[in-house]
Tab-separated table of C-alpha atoms in Angstrom:
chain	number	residue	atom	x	y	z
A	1	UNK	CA	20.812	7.923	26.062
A	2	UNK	CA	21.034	6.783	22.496
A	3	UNK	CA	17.523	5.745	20.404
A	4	UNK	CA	19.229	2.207	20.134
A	5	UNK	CA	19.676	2.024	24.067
A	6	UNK	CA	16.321	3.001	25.605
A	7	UNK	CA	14.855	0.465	22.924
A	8	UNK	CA	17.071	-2.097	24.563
A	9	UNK	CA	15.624	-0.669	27.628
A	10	UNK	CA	11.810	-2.225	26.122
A	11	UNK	CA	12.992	-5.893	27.311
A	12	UNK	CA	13.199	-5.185	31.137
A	13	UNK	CA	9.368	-3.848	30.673
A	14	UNK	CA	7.858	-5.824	32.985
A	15	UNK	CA	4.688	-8.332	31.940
A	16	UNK	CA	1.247	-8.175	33.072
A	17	UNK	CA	-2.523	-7.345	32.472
A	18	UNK	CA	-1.766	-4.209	30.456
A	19	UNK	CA	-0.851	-6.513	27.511
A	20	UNK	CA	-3.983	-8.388	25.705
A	21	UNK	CA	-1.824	-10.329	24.235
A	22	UNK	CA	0.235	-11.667	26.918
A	23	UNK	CA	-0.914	-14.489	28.910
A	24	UNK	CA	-2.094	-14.530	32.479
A	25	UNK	CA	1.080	-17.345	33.123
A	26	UNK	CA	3.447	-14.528	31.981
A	27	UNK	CA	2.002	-12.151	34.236
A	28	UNK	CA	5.529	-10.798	36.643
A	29	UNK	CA	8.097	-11.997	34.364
A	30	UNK	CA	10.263	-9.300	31.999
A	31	UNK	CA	10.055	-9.119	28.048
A	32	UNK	CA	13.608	-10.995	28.013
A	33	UNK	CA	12.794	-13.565	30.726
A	34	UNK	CA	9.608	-14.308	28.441
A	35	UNK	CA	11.376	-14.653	25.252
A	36	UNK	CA	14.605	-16.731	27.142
A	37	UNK	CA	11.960	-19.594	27.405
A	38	UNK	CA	10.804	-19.745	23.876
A	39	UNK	CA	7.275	-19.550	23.866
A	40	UNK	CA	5.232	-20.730	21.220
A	41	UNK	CA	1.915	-19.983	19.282
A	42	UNK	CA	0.112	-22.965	21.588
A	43	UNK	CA	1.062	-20.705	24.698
A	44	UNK	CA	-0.999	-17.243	23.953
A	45	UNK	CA	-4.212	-17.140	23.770
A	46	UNK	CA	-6.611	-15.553	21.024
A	47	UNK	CA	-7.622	-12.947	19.316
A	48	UNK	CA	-3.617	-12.440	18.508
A	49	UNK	CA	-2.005	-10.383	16.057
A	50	UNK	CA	1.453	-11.414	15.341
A	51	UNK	CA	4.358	-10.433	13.326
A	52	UNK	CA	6.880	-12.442	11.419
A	53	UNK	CA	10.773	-12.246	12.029
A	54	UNK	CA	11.418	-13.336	8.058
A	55	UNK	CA	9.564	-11.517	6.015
A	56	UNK	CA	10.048	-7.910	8.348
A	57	UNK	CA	13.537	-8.864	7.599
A	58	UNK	CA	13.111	-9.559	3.856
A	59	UNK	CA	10.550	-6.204	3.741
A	60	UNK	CA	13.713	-4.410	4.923
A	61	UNK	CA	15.897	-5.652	2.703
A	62	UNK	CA	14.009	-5.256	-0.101
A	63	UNK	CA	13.024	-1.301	0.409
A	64	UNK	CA	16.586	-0.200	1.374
A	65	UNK	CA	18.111	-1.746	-1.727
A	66	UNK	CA	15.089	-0.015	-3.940
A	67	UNK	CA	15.790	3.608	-2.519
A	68	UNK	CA	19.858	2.955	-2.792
A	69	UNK	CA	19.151	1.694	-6.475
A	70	UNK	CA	17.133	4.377	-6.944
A	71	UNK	CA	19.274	7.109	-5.565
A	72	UNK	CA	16.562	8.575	-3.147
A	73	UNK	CA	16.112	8.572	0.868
A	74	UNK	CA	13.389	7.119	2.718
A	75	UNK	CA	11.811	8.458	5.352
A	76	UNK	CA	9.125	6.149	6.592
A	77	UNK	CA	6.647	7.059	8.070
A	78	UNK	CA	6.490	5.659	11.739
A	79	UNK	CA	2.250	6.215	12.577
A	80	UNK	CA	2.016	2.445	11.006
A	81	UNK	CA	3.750	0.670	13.481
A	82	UNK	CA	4.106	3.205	16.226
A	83	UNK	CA	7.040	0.826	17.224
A	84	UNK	CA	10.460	2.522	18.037
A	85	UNK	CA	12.404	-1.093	17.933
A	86	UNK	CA	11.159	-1.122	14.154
A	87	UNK	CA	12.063	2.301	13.600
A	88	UNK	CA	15.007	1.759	14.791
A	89	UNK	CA	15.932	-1.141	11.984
A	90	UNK	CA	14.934	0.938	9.944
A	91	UNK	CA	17.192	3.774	10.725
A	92	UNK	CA	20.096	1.148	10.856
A	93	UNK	CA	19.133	0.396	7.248
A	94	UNK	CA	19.869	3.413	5.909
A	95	UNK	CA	16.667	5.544	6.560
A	96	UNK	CA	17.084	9.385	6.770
A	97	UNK	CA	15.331	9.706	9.643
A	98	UNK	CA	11.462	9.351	10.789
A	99	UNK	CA	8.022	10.340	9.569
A	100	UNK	CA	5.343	11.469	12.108
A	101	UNK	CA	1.208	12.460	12.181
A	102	UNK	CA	1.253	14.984	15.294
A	103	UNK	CA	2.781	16.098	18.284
A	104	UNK	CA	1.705	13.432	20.351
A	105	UNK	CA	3.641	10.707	18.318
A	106	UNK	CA	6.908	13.270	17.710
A	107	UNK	CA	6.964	13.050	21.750
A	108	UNK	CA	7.184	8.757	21.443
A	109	UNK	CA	10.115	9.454	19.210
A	110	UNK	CA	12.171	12.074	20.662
A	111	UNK	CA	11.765	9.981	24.580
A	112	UNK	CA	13.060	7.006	22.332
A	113	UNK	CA	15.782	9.040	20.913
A	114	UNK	CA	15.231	9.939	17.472
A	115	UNK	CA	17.766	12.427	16.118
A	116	UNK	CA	15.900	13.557	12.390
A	117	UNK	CA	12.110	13.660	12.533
A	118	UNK	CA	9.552	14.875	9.788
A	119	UNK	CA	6.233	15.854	11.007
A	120	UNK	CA	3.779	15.104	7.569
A	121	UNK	CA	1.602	18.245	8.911
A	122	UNK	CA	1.300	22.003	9.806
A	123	UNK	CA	2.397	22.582	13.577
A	124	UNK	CA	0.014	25.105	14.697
A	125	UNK	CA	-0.631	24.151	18.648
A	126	UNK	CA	1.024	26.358	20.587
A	127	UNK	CA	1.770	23.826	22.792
A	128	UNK	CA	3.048	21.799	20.680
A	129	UNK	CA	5.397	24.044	18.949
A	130	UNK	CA	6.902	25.372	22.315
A	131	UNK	CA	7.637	22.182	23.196
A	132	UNK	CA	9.161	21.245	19.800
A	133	UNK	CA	11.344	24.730	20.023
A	134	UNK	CA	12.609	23.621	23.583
A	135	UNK	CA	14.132	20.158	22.124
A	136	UNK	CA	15.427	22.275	18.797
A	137	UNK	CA	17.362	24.679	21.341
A	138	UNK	CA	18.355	21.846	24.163
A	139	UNK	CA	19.524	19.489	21.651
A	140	UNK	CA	21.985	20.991	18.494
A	141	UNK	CA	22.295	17.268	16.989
A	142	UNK	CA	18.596	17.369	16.853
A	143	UNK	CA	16.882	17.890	13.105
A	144	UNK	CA	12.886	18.531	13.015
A	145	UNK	CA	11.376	19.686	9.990
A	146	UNK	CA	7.110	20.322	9.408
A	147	UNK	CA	4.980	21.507	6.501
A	148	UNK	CA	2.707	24.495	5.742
A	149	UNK	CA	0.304	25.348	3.201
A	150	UNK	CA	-0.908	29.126	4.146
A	151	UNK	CA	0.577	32.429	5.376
A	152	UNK	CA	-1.597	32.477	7.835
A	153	UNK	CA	0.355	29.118	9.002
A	154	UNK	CA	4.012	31.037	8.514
A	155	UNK	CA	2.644	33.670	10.622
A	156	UNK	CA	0.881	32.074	13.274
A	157	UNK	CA	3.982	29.946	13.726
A	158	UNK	CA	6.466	32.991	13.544
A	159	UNK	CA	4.030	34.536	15.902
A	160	UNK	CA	4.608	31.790	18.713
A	161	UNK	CA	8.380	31.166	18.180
A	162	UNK	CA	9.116	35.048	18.645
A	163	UNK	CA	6.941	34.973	21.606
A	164	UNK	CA	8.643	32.378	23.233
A	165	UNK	CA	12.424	33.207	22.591
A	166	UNK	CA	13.106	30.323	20.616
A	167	UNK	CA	16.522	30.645	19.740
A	168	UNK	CA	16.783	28.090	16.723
A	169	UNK	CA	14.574	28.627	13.421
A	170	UNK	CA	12.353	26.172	12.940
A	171	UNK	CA	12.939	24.090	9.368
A	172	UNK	CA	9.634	23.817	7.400
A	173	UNK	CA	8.609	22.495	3.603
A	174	UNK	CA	5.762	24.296	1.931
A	175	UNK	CA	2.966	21.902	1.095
A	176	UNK	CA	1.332	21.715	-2.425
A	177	UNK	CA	-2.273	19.902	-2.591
A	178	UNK	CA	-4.931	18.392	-4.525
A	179	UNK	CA	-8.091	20.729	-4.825
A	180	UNK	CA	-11.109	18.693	-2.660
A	181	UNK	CA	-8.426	16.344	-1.079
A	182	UNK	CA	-6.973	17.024	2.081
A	183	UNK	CA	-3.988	19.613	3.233
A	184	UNK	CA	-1.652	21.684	1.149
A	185	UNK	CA	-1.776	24.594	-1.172
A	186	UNK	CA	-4.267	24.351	-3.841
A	187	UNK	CA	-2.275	25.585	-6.807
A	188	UNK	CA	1.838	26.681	-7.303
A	189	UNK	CA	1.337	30.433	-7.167
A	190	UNK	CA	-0.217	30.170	-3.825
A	191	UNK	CA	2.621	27.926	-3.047
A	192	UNK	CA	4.995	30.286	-4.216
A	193	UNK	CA	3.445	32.869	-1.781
A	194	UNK	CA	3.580	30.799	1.145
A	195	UNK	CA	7.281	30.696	0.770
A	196	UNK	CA	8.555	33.940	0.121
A	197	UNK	CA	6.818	34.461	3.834
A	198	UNK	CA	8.973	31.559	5.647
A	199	UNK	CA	12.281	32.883	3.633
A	200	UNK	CA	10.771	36.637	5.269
A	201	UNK	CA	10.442	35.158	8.618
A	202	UNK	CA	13.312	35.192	11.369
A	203	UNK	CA	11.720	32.001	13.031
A	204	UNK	CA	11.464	29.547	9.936
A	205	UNK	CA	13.631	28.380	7.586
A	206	UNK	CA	12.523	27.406	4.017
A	207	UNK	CA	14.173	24.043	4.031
A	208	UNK	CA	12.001	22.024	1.136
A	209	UNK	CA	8.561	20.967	-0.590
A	210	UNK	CA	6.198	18.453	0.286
A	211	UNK	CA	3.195	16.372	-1.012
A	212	UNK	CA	1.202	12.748	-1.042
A	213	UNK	CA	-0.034	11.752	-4.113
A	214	UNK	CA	-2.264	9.107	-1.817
A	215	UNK	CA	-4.635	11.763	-2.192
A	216	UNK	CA	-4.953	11.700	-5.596
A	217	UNK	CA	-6.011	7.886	-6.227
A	218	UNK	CA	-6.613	5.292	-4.444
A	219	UNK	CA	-6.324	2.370	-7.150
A	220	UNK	CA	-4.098	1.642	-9.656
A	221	UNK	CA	-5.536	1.400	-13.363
A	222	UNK	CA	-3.717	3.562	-16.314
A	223	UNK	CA	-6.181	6.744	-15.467
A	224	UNK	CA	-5.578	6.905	-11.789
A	225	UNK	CA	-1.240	6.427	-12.164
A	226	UNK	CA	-1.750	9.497	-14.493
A	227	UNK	CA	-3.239	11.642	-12.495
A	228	UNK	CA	-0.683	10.897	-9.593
A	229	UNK	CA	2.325	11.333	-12.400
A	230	UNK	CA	0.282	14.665	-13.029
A	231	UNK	CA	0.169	15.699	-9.574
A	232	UNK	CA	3.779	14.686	-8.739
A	233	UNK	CA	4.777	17.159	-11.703
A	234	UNK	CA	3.293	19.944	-10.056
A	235	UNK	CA	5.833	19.391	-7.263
A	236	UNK	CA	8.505	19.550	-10.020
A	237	UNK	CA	7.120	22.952	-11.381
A	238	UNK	CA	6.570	24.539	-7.810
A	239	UNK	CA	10.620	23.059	-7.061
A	240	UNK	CA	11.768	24.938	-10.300
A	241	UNK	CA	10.091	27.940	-9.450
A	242	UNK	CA	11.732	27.988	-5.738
A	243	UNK	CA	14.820	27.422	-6.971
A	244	UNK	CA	14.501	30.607	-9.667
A	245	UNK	CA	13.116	32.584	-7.356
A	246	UNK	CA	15.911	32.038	-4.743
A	247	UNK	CA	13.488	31.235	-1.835
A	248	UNK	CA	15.153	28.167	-0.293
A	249	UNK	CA	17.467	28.882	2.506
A	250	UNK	CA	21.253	28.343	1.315
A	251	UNK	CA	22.144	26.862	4.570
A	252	UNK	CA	19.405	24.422	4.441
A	253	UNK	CA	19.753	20.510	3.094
A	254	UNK	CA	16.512	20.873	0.689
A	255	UNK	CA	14.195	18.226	0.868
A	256	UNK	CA	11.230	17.604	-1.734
A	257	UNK	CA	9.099	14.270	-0.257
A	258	UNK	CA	6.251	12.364	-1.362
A	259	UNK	CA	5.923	8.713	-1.751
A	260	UNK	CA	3.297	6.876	0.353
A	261	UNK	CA	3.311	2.947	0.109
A	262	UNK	CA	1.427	2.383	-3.011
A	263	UNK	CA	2.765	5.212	-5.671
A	264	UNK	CA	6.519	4.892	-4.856
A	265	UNK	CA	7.749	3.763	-8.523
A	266	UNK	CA	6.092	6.991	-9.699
A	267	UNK	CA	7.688	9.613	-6.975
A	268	UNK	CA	10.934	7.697	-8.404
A	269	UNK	CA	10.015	8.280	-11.748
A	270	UNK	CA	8.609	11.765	-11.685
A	271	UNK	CA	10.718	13.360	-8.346
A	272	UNK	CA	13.901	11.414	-8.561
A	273	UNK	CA	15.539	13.226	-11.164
A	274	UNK	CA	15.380	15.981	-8.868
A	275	UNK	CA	18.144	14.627	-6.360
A	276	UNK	CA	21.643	16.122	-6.378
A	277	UNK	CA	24.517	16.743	-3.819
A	278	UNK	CA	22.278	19.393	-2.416
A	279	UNK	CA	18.509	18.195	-2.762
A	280	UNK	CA	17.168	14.549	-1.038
A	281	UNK	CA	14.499	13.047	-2.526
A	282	UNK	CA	12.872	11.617	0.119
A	283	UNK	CA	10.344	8.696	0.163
A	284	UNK	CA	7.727	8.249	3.177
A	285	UNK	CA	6.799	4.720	2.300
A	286	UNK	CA	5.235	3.171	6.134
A	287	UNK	CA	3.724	0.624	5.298
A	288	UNK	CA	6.613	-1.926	3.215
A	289	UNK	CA	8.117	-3.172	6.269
A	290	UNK	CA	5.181	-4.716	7.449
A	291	UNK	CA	2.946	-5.257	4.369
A	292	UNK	CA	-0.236	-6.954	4.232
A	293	UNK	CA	-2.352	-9.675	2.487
A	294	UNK	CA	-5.210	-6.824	1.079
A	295	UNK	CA	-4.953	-3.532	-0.088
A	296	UNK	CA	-1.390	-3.157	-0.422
A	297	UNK	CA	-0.409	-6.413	-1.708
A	298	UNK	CA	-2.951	-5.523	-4.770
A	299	UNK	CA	-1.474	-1.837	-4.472
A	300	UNK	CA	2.199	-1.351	-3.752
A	301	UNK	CA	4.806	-1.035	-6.849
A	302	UNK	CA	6.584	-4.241	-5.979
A	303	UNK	CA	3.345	-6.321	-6.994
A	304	UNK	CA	2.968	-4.578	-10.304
A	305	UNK	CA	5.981	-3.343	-11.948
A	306	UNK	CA	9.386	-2.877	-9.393
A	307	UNK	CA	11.789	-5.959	-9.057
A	308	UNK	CA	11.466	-9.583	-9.152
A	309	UNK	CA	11.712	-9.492	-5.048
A	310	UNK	CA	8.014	-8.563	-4.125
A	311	UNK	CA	7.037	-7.843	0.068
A	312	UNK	CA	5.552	-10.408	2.159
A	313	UNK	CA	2.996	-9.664	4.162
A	314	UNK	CA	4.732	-10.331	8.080
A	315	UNK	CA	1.519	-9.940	10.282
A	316	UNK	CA	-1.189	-11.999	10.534
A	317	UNK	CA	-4.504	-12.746	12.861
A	318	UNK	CA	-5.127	-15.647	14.908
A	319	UNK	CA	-8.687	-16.208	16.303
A	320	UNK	CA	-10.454	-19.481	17.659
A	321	UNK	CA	-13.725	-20.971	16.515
A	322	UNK	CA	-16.273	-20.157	19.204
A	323	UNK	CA	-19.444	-21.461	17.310
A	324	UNK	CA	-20.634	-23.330	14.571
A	325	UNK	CA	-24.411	-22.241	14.890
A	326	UNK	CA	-24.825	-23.232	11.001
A	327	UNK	CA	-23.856	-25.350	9.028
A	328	UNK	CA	-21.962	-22.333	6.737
A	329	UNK	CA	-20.776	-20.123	9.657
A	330	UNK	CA	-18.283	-20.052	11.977
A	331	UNK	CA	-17.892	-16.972	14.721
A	332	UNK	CA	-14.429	-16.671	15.804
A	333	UNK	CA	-13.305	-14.960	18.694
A	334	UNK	CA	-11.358	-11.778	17.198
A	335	UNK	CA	-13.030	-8.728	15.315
A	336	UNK	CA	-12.690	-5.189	15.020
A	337	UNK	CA	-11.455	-4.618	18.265
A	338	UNK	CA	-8.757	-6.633	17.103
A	339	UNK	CA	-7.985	-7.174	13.480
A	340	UNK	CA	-8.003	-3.987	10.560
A	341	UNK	CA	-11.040	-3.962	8.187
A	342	UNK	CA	-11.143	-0.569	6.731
A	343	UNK	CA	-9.464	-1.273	3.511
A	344	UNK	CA	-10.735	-5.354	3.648
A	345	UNK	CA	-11.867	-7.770	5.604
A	346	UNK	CA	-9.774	-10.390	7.083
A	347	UNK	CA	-9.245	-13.656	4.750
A	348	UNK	CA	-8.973	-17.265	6.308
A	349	UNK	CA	-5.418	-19.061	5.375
A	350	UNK	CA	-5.383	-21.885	8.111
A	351	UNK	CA	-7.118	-23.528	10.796
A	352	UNK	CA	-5.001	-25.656	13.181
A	353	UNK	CA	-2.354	-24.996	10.566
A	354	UNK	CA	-4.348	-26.935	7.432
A	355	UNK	CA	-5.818	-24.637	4.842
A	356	UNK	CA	-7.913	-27.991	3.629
A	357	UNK	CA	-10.587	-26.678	5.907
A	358	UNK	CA	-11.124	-23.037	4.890
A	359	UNK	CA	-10.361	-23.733	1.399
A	360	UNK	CA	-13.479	-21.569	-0.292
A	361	UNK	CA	-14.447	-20.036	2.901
A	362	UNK	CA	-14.712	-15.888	3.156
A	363	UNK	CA	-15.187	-13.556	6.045
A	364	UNK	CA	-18.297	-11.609	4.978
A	365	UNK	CA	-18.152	-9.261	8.369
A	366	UNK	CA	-16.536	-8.258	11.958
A	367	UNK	CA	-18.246	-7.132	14.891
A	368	UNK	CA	-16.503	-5.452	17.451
A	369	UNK	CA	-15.305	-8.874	19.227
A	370	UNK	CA	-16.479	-11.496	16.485
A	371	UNK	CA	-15.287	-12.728	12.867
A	372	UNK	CA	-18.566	-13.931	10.395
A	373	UNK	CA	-16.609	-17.368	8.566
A	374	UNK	CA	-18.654	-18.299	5.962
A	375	UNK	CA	-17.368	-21.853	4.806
A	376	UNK	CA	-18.201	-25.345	2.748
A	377	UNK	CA	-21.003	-26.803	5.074
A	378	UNK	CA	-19.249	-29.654	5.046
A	379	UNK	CA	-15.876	-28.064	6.381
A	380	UNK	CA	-14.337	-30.333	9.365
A	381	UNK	CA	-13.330	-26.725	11.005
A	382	UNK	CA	-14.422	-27.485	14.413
A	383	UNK	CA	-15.140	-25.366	17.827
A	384	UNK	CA	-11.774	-24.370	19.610
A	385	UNK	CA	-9.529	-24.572	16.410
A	386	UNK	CA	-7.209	-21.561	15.643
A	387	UNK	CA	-7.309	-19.687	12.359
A	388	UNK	CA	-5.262	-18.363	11.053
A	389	UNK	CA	-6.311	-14.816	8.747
A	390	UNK	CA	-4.050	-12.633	6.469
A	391	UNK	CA	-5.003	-9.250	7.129
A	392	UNK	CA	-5.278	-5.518	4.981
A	393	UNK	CA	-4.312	-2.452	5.878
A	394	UNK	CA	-1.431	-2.621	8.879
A	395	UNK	CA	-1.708	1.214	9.196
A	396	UNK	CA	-4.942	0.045	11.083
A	397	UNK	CA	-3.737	-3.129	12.783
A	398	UNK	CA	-1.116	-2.371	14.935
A	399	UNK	CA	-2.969	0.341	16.911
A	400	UNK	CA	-5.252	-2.516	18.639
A	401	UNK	CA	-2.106	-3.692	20.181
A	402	UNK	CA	0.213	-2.172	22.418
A	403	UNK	CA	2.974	-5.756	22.546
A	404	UNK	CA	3.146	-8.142	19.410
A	405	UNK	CA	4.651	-11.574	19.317
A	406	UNK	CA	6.743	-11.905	16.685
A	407	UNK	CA	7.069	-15.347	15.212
A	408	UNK	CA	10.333	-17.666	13.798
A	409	UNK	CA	8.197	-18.584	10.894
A	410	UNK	CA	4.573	-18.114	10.803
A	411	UNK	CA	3.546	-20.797	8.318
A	412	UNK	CA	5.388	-23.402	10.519
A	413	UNK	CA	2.618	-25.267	12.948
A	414	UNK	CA	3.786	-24.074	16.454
A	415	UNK	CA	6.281	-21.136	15.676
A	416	UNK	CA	8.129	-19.720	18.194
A	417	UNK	CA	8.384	-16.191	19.718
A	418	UNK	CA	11.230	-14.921	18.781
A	419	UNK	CA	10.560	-10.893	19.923
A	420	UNK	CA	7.887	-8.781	21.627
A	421	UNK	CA	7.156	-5.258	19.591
A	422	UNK	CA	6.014	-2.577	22.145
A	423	UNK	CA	4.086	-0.127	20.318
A	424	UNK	CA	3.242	3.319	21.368
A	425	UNK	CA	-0.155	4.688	20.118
């Protein structure tokens, strides 16, 4: 069955207490039987996180038309959303194929059809890499490809494949690092090392080289886009050397990637150049389709120096005033359990539709099932109204929900549902 079929298949799920979301009146009814009678905002109940038809479609737009300009591939990486009907618009606008953490989310998209997936890590579970041989050598229209950064990775994985009889090599881009950061060779002669042993093994094929430069900063003054430009150059250097050195496999479409959500201009900049009829530059940008109203909005290229189109943050919280104990605090009903807050808290935007009433006010913290609103004492925001919160960080949103409502226009006072998004953590 095709990827775009067995999403189709996601509307005759079947409704009921599973979904925290979903209200108790919806309970035995289908996904498409839901969304047939138009539901609005006024007919779910809170905490809700919700997505917004418009501005995933805009997000979509606006990404696909900066890779084509740009002459690169995108590969986005799928652990934001978790959600193969959004990976799947994605694919149909033009993406390469799909980024993944680990084994357990490379399972979601192969049983929802995926054809080309990246795994953004070292496969060393035996497990997991029998089970990734078995699809390679059941499926011949099926493309995986996974990183390592040590020998002692090419032979542990060389190691298992023999053992098992795997009949198809297993694709794999050596990883370059950032010293006290995370995974990846420290420096380009170890690099270099690492992948004369895949192009010695029988069971791997050197298909490619790999990095994030989200490792490297985590703002964006002059000093911190430097050092990711500097870091990005060291991919250049260990790509050059690869290339003298004969290492890649000549069968092999070669792949160099890098390119989280916030440093993309620069990968352009620095990798780009790179691309020809037998190298794609590939982007792993996640987190554009969905955006935010935090960390990325202050972060991503498209707020600072790409385009005159920038994202629009699509999701957005919904929580009800439970008290008023003060005369300066409201506790809503949604928190952590519900909403991101790792990179920001939550910000109010509306209550009952109306910013007038949270105009000044601030969320100064979330408890696991409550939202601190600090407002004007004199604020008319009243027990039982609905606020509305822009939210930061949807790499941490999405996971708290397994089916999102996705709205006609968020910023209208009632929208309407106009999709469910089942997502797969």
């Amino acid at each position: 069955m095709t990827a775009t079929a067995t999403v189709a298949g996601l509307a005759d799920e079947v409704l009921d207490w599973r979904f925290k979301a979903i209200p108790a009146s919806a309970w035995g009814v289908s996904v498409r039987e839901l969304l047939a009678s138009r539901p609005r905002l006024s007919d779910f109940g809170t905490p809700l996180l919700t997505l917004d038809a418009g501005a995933l479609a805009a997000n979509l737009e606006t990404m696909a038309g900066y890779c084509a300009s740009a002459g690169v591939g995108l590969a986005p990486h799928g652990k934001t959303t978790m959600a193969p009907a959004l990976w799947e618009r994605q694919i149909a606008a033009g993406a390469w194929g799909i980024t993944l953490a680990n084994v357990p989310q490379l399972r979601v998209g192969r049983a929802f059809g995926q054809r080309r997936l990246q795994l953004a890590n070292a496969l060393v579970d035996p497990i997991g890499l029998r089970w990734i041989a078995d699809e390679l050598d059941a499926d011949p229209d099926f493309s995986f490809v996974s990183w390592v950064d040590s020998v002692r990775t090419v032979e542990l994985m060389s190691g298992l494949l023999h053992a098992h009889g795997a009949r198809r090599p297993v694709d794999v881009l050596v990883e370059i690092g950032q010293p006290g950061a995370r995974t990846g060779a420290r420096d380009i002669e170890e690099a270099v090392g690492i992948a004369r042993a895949v192009a010695e093994s029988p069971r791997l094929r050197l298909a490619g080289i790999a990095g994030y430069e989200g490792v490297v900063a985590h703002a964006a003054s002059p000093r911190d886009l430097e050092a990711v430009s500097a870091y990005l150059r060291k991919l250049v250097a260990l790509h050059e050397r690869l290339t003298e050195a004969g290492l890649y496999d000549p069968s092999a479409e070669i792949v160099v990637t890098a390119g989280g959500s916030a440093f993309f201009d620069q990968v352009v900049e620095v990798l780009g150049p790179l691309a020809s009829s037998n190298v794609n530059v590939l982007l792993r940008s996640g987190a554009y389709l969905v955006h935010d109203d935090g960390f990325y909005r202050g972060i991503s290229p498209f707020g600072r120096s790409v385009g005159d189109s920038p994202l629009i943050s699509a999701m957005h919280g919904w929580a009800r005033v439970l008290s008023r104990p003060e005369p300066d605090l409201a506790l809503l009903d949604g928190g952590k359990r519900d909403f991101p807050f790792d990179e920001g808290l939550p910000t109010p935007q509306y209550a009952n539709g109306d910013p007038g009433p949270v105009a000044g006010a601030s969320v100064t913290a979330v408890a696991d099932q409550h939202t601190f609103l600090r407002l004007d004492p004199g604020s008319t925001v009243k027990v039982g109204e609905v606020v509305r919160l822009g939210l930061s960080h949807p790499c941490t949103a999405m996971d708290k929900w397994s089916l999102i409502p996705v709205f006609d226009d968020s910023s209208s006072t009632d929208p309407i549902v106009v999709d469910l998004i089942r997502t797969f953590f």
